[in-house]
CSV table of C-alpha atoms in Angstrom, one decimal:
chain,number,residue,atom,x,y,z
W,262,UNK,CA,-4.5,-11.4,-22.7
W,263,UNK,CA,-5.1,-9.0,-20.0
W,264,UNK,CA,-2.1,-8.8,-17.4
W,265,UNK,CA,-5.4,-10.1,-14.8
W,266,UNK,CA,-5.9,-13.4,-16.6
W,267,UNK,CA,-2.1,-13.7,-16.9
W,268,UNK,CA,-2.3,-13.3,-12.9
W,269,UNK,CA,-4.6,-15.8,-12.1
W,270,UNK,CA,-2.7,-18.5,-15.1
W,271,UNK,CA,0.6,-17.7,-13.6
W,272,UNK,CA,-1.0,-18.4,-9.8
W,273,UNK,CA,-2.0,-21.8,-10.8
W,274,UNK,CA,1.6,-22.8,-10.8
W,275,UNK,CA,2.3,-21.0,-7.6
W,276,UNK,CA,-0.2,-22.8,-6.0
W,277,UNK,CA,0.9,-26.3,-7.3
W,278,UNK,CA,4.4,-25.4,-5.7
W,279,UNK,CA,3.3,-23.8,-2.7
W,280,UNK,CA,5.8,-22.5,0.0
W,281,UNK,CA,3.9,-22.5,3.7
W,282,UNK,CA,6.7,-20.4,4.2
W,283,UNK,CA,5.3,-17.3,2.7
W,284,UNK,CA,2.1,-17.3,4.2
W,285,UNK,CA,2.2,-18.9,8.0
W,286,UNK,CA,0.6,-16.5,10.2
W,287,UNK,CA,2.5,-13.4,10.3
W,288,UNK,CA,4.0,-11.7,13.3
W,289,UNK,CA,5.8,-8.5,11.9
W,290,UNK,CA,8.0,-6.1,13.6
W,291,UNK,CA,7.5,-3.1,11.4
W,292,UNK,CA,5.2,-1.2,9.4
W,293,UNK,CA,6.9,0.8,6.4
W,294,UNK,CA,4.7,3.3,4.4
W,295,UNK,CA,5.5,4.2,1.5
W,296,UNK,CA,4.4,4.8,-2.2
W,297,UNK,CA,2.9,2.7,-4.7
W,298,UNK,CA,5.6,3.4,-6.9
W,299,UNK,CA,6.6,-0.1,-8.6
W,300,UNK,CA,10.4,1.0,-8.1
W,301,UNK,CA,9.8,0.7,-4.4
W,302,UNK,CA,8.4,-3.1,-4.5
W,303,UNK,CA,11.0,-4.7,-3.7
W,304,UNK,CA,11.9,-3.7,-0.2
W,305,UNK,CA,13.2,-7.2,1.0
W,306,UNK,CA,16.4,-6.4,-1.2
W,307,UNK,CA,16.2,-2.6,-0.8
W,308,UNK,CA,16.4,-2.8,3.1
W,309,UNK,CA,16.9,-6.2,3.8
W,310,UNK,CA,14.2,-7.0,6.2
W,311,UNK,CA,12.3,-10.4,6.3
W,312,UNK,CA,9.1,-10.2,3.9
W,313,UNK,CA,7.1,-11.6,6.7
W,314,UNK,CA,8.7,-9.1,9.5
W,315,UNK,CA,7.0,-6.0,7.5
W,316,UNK,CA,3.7,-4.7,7.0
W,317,UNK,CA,3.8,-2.2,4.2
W,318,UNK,CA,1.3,0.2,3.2
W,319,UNK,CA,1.3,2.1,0.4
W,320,UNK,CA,-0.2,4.8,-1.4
W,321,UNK,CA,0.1,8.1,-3.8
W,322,UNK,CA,3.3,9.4,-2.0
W,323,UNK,CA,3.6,7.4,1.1
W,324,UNK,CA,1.1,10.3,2.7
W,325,UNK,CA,-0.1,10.1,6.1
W,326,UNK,CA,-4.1,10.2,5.1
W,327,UNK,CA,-6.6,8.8,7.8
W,328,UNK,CA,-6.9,5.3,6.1
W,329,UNK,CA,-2.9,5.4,6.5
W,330,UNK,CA,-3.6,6.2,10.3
W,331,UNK,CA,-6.9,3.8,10.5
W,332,UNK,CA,-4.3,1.0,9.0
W,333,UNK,CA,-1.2,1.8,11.3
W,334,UNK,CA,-3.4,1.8,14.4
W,335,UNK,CA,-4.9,-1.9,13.5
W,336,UNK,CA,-1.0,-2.7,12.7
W,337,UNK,CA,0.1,-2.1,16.1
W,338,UNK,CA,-2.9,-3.0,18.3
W,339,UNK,CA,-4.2,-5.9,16.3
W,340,UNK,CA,-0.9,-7.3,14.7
W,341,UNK,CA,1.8,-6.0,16.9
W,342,UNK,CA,3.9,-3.5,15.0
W,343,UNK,CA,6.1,-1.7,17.0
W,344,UNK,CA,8.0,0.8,14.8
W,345,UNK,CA,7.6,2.8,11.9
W,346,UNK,CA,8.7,4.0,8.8
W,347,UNK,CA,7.8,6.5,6.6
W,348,UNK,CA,9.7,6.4,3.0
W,349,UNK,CA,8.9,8.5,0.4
W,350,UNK,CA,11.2,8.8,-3.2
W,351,UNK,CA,12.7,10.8,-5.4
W,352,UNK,CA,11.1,11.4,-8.7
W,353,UNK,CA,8.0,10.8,-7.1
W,354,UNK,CA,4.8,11.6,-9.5
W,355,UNK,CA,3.2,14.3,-7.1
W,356,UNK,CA,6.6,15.9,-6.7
W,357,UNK,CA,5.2,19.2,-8.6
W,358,UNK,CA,2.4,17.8,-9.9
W,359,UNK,CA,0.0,21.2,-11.1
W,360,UNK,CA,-3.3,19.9,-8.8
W,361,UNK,CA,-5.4,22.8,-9.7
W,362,UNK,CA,-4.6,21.7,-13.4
W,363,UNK,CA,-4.9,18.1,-12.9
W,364,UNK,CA,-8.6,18.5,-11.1
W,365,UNK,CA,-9.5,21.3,-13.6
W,366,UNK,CA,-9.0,18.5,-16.8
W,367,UNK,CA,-10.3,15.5,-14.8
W,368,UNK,CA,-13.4,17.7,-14.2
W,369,UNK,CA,-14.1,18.9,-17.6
W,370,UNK,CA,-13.2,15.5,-18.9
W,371,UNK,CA,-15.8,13.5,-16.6
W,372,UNK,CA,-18.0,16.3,-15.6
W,373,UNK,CA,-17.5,16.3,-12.0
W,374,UNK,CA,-15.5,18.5,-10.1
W,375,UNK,CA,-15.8,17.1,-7.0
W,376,UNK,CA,-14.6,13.7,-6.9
W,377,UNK,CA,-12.5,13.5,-4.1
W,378,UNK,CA,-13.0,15.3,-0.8
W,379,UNK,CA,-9.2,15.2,0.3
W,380,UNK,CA,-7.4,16.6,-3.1
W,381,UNK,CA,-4.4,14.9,-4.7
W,382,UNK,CA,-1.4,15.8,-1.9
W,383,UNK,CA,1.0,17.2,-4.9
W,384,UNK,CA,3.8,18.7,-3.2
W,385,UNK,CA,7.2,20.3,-3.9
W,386,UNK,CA,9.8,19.3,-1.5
W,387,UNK,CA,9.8,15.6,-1.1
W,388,UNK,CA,12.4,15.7,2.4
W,389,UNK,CA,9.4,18.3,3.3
W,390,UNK,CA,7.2,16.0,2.7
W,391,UNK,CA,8.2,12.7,4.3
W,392,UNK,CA,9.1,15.1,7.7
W,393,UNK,CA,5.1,16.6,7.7
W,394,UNK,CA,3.7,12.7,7.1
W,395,UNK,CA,5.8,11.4,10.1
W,396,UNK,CA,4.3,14.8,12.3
W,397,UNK,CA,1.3,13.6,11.4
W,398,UNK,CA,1.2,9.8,12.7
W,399,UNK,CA,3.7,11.1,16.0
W,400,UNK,CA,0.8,13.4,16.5
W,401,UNK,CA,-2.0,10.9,16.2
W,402,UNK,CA,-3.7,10.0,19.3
W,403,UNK,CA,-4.4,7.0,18.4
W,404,UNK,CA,-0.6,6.1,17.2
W,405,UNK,CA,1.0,5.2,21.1
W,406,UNK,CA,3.9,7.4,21.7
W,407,UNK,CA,6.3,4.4,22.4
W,408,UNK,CA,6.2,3.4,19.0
W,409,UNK,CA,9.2,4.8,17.0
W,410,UNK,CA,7.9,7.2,13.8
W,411,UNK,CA,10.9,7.6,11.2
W,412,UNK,CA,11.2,9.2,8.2
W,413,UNK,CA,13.4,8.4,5.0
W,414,UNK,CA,13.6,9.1,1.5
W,415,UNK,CA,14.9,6.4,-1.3
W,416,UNK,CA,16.5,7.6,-4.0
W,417,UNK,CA,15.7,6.0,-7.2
W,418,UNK,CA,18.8,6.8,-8.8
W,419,UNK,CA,21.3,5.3,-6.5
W,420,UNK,CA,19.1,3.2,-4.5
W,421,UNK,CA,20.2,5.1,-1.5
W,422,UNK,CA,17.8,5.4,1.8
W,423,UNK,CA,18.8,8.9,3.6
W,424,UNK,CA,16.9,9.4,6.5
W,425,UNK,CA,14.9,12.7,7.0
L,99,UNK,CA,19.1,-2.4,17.4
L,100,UNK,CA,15.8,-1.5,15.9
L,101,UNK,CA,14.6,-3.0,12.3
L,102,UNK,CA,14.7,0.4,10.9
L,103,UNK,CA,18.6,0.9,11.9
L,104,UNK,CA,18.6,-2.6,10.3
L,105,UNK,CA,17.4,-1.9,6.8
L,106,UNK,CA,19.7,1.8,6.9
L,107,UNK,CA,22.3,-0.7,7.4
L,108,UNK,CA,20.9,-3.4,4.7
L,109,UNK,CA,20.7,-0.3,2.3
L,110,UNK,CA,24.5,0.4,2.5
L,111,UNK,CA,24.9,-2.6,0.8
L,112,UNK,CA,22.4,-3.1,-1.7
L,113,UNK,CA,23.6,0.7,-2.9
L,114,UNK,CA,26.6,-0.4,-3.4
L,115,UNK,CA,25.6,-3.3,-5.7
L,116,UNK,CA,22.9,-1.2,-6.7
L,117,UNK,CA,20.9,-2.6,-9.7
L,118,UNK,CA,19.5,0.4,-12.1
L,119,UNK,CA,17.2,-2.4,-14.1
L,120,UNK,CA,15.2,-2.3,-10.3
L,121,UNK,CA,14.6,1.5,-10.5
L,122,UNK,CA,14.3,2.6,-14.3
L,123,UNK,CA,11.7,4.5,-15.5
L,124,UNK,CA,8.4,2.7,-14.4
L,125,UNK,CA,6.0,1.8,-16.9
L,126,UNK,CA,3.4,-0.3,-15.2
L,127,UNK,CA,0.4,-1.9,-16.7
L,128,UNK,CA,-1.4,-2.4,-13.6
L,129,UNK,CA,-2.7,-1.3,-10.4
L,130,UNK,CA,-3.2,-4.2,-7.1
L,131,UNK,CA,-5.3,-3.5,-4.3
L,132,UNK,CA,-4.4,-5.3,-1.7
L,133,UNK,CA,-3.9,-5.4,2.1
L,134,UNK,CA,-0.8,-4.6,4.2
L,135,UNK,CA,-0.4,-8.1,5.5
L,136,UNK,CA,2.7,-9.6,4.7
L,137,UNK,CA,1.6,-12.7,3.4
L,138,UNK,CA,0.6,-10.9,0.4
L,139,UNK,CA,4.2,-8.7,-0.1
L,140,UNK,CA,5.6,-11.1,-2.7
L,141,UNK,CA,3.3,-10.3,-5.4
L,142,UNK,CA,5.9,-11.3,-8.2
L,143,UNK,CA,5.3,-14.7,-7.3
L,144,UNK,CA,2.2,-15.0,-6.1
L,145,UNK,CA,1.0,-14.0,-9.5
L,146,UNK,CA,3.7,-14.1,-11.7
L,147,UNK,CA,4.0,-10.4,-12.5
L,148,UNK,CA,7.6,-8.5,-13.1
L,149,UNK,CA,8.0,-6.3,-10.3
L,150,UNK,CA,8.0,-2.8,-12.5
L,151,UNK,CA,4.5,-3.8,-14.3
L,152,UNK,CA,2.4,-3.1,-11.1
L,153,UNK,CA,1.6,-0.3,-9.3
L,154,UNK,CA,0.8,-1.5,-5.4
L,155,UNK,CA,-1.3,-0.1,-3.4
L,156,UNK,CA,-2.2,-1.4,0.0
L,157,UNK,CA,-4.3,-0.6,3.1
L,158,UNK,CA,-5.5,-2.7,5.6
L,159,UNK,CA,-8.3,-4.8,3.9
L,160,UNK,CA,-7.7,-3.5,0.6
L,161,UNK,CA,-10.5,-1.3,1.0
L,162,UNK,CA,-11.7,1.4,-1.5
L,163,UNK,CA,-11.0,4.3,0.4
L,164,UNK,CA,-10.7,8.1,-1.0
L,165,UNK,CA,-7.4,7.2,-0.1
L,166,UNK,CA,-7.3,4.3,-2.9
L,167,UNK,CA,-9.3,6.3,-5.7
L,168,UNK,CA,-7.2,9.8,-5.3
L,169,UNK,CA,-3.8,7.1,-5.9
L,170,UNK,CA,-5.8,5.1,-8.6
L,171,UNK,CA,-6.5,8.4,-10.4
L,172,UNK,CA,-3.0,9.5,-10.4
L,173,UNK,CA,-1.7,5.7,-11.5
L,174,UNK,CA,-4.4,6.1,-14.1
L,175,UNK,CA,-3.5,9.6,-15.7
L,176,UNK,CA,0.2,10.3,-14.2
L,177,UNK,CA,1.6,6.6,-14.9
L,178,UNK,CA,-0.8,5.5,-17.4
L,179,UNK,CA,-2.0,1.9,-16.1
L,180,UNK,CA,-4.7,0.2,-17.8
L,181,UNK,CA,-6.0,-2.6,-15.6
L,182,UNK,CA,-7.1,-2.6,-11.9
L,183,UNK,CA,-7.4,-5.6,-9.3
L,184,UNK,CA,-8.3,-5.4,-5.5
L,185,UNK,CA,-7.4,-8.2,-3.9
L,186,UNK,CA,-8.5,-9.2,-0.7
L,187,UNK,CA,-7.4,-12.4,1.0
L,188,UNK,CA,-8.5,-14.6,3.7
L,189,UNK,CA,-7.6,-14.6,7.9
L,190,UNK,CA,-7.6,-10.9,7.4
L,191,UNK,CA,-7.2,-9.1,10.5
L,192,UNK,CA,-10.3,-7.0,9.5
L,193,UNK,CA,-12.7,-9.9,9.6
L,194,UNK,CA,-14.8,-10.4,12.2
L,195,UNK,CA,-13.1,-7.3,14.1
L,196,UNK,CA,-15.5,-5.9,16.3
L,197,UNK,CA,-15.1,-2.6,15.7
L,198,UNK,CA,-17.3,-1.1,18.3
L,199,UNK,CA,-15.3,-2.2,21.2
L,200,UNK,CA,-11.9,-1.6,19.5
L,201,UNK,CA,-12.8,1.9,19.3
L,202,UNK,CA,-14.3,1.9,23.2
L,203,UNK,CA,-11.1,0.2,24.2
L,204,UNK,CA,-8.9,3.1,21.8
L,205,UNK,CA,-10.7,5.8,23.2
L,206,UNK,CA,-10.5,4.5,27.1
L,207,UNK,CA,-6.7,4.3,26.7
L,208,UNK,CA,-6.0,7.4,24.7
L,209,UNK,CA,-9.1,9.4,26.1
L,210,UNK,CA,-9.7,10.4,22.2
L,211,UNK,CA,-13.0,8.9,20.9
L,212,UNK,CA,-12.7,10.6,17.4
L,213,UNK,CA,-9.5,9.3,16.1
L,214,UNK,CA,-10.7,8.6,12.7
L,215,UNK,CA,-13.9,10.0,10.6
L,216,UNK,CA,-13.8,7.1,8.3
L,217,UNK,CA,-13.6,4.4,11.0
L,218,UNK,CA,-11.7,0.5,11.1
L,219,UNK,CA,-13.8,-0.6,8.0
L,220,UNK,CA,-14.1,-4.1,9.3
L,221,UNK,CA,-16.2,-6.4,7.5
L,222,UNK,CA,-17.4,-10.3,7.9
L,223,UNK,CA,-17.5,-11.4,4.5
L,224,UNK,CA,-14.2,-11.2,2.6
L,225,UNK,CA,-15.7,-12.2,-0.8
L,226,UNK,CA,-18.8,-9.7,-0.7
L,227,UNK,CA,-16.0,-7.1,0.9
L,228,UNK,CA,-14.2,-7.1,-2.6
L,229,UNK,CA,-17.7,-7.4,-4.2
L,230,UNK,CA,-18.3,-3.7,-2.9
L,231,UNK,CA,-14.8,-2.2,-2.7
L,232,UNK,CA,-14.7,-3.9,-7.1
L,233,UNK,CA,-17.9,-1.4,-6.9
L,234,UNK,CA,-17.0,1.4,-5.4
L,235,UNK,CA,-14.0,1.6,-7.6
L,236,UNK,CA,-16.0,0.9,-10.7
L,237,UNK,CA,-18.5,3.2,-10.2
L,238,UNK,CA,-16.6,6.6,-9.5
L,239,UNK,CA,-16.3,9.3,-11.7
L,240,UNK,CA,-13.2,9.5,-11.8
L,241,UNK,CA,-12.2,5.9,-12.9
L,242,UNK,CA,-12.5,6.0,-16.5
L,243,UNK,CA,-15.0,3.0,-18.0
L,244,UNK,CA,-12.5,1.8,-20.2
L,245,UNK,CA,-10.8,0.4,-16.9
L,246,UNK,CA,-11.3,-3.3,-15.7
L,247,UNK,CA,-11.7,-3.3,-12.6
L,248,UNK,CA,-11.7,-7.1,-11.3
L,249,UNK,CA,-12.2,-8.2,-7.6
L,250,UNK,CA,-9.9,-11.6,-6.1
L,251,UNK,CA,-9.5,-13.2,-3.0
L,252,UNK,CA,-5.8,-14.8,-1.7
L,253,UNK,CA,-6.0,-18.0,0.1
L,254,UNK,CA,-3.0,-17.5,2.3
L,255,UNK,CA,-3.7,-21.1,3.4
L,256,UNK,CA,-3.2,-22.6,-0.5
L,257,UNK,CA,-1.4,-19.5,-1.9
L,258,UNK,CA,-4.4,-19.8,-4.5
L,259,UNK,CA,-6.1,-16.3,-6.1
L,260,UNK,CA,-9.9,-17.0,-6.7
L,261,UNK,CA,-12.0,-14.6,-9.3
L,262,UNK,CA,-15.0,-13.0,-7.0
């Protein structure tokens, strides 16, 4: 069975048993982006905040990208964020990733070499990293400058968060 | 004191009790697309998944954006998962936002009208929303065939998952 049909058994028992709690309407605090690494799911216990106090968005890197900015702007202005953090990780699968490589096999594989207009965002330094992404949404013009932008990275290893 | 001095805090703690089994070496099985609203963050019980099979990803709206594919790809053919669900849910913040005057209103406050290229991406129909983003995803180049790529909405009323 697929892990998608176990989803949908498994969320037949939620629902029998279901906790208002989790889902009355939400007024969070904070918005934390960060990556979609599973080892970074679980940020209730890693930085014990609320579940329902935090938006989190998350993608390949925790990278600032426009539909990062597009979702951080409807965070604060249509749900009320008012700080945020940017976490990225160690051992992070960009962290030295070869792009020109990468898109070199993906297009001989599939034939297209032109898949994505905004690349992969491999980089090398991932304290670098984290401190361009929070440049890029303090910079914003859309992101209000009274809205703290911090940066962090968590280190899988030790579970440490060290702020950049 | 801010929430982000709050989880630093939080994280002094949970280091020092710090659990390895959270953090191993991830080998996830699947990739969620869903939104950043935090009545969707406790995907482990929501659809009875463990935490390190799924790769998260999550915009507002748990739209298909270049964003999405470019992490898809990499959680694909860096981290090797084999299933794919967006997930949309309902009282999205997204629906029914009218994007036109959010951006008049933006640009009258900030001065910048051209904030964003790709625009808000709000939509009125949450079902037919996953109906394209399941599409857009499916149809790229870049997403290999073999994928599933399944669409879902969350009732955040009933905590229930329907197929779309």
């Amino acid at each position: 069975m697929s892990l998608i049909d176990q989803a949908f058994q498994a969320n037949s028992n939620f629902t029998r048993d279901f906790d208002r709690s989790l889902t009355k309407v939400p007024t969070p605090r904070i918005a934390i982006v960060t990556c979609m690494d599973c080892r970074l799911s679980r940020l209730d216990q890693m930085l014990g905040l609320e579940t329902l106090d935090v938006q989190v968005i998350r993608n390949a890197g925790a990278m600032a990208t426009e539909d990062v900015i597009r979702t951080l702007v409807i965070s604060i202005r249509v749900i009320g964020t008012e700080e945020i953090l940017i976490m990225g990780h160690t051992r992070c699968g960009l962290n030295g990733l070869h792009e020109d490589e990468f898109v070199a096999k993906l297009a001989d594989e599939t034939g297209t070499t032109d898949g994505l207009t905004i690349g992969f965002m491999a980089f090398t330094d991932v304290e670098n990293n984290v401190r361009e992404q929070v440049q890029t949404v303090r910079s914003h013009p859309w992101i209000p400058k009274r809205i703290p932008v911090r940066g962090a990275v968590f280190d899988v290893d030790t579970g440490q968060l060290r702020a950049v």
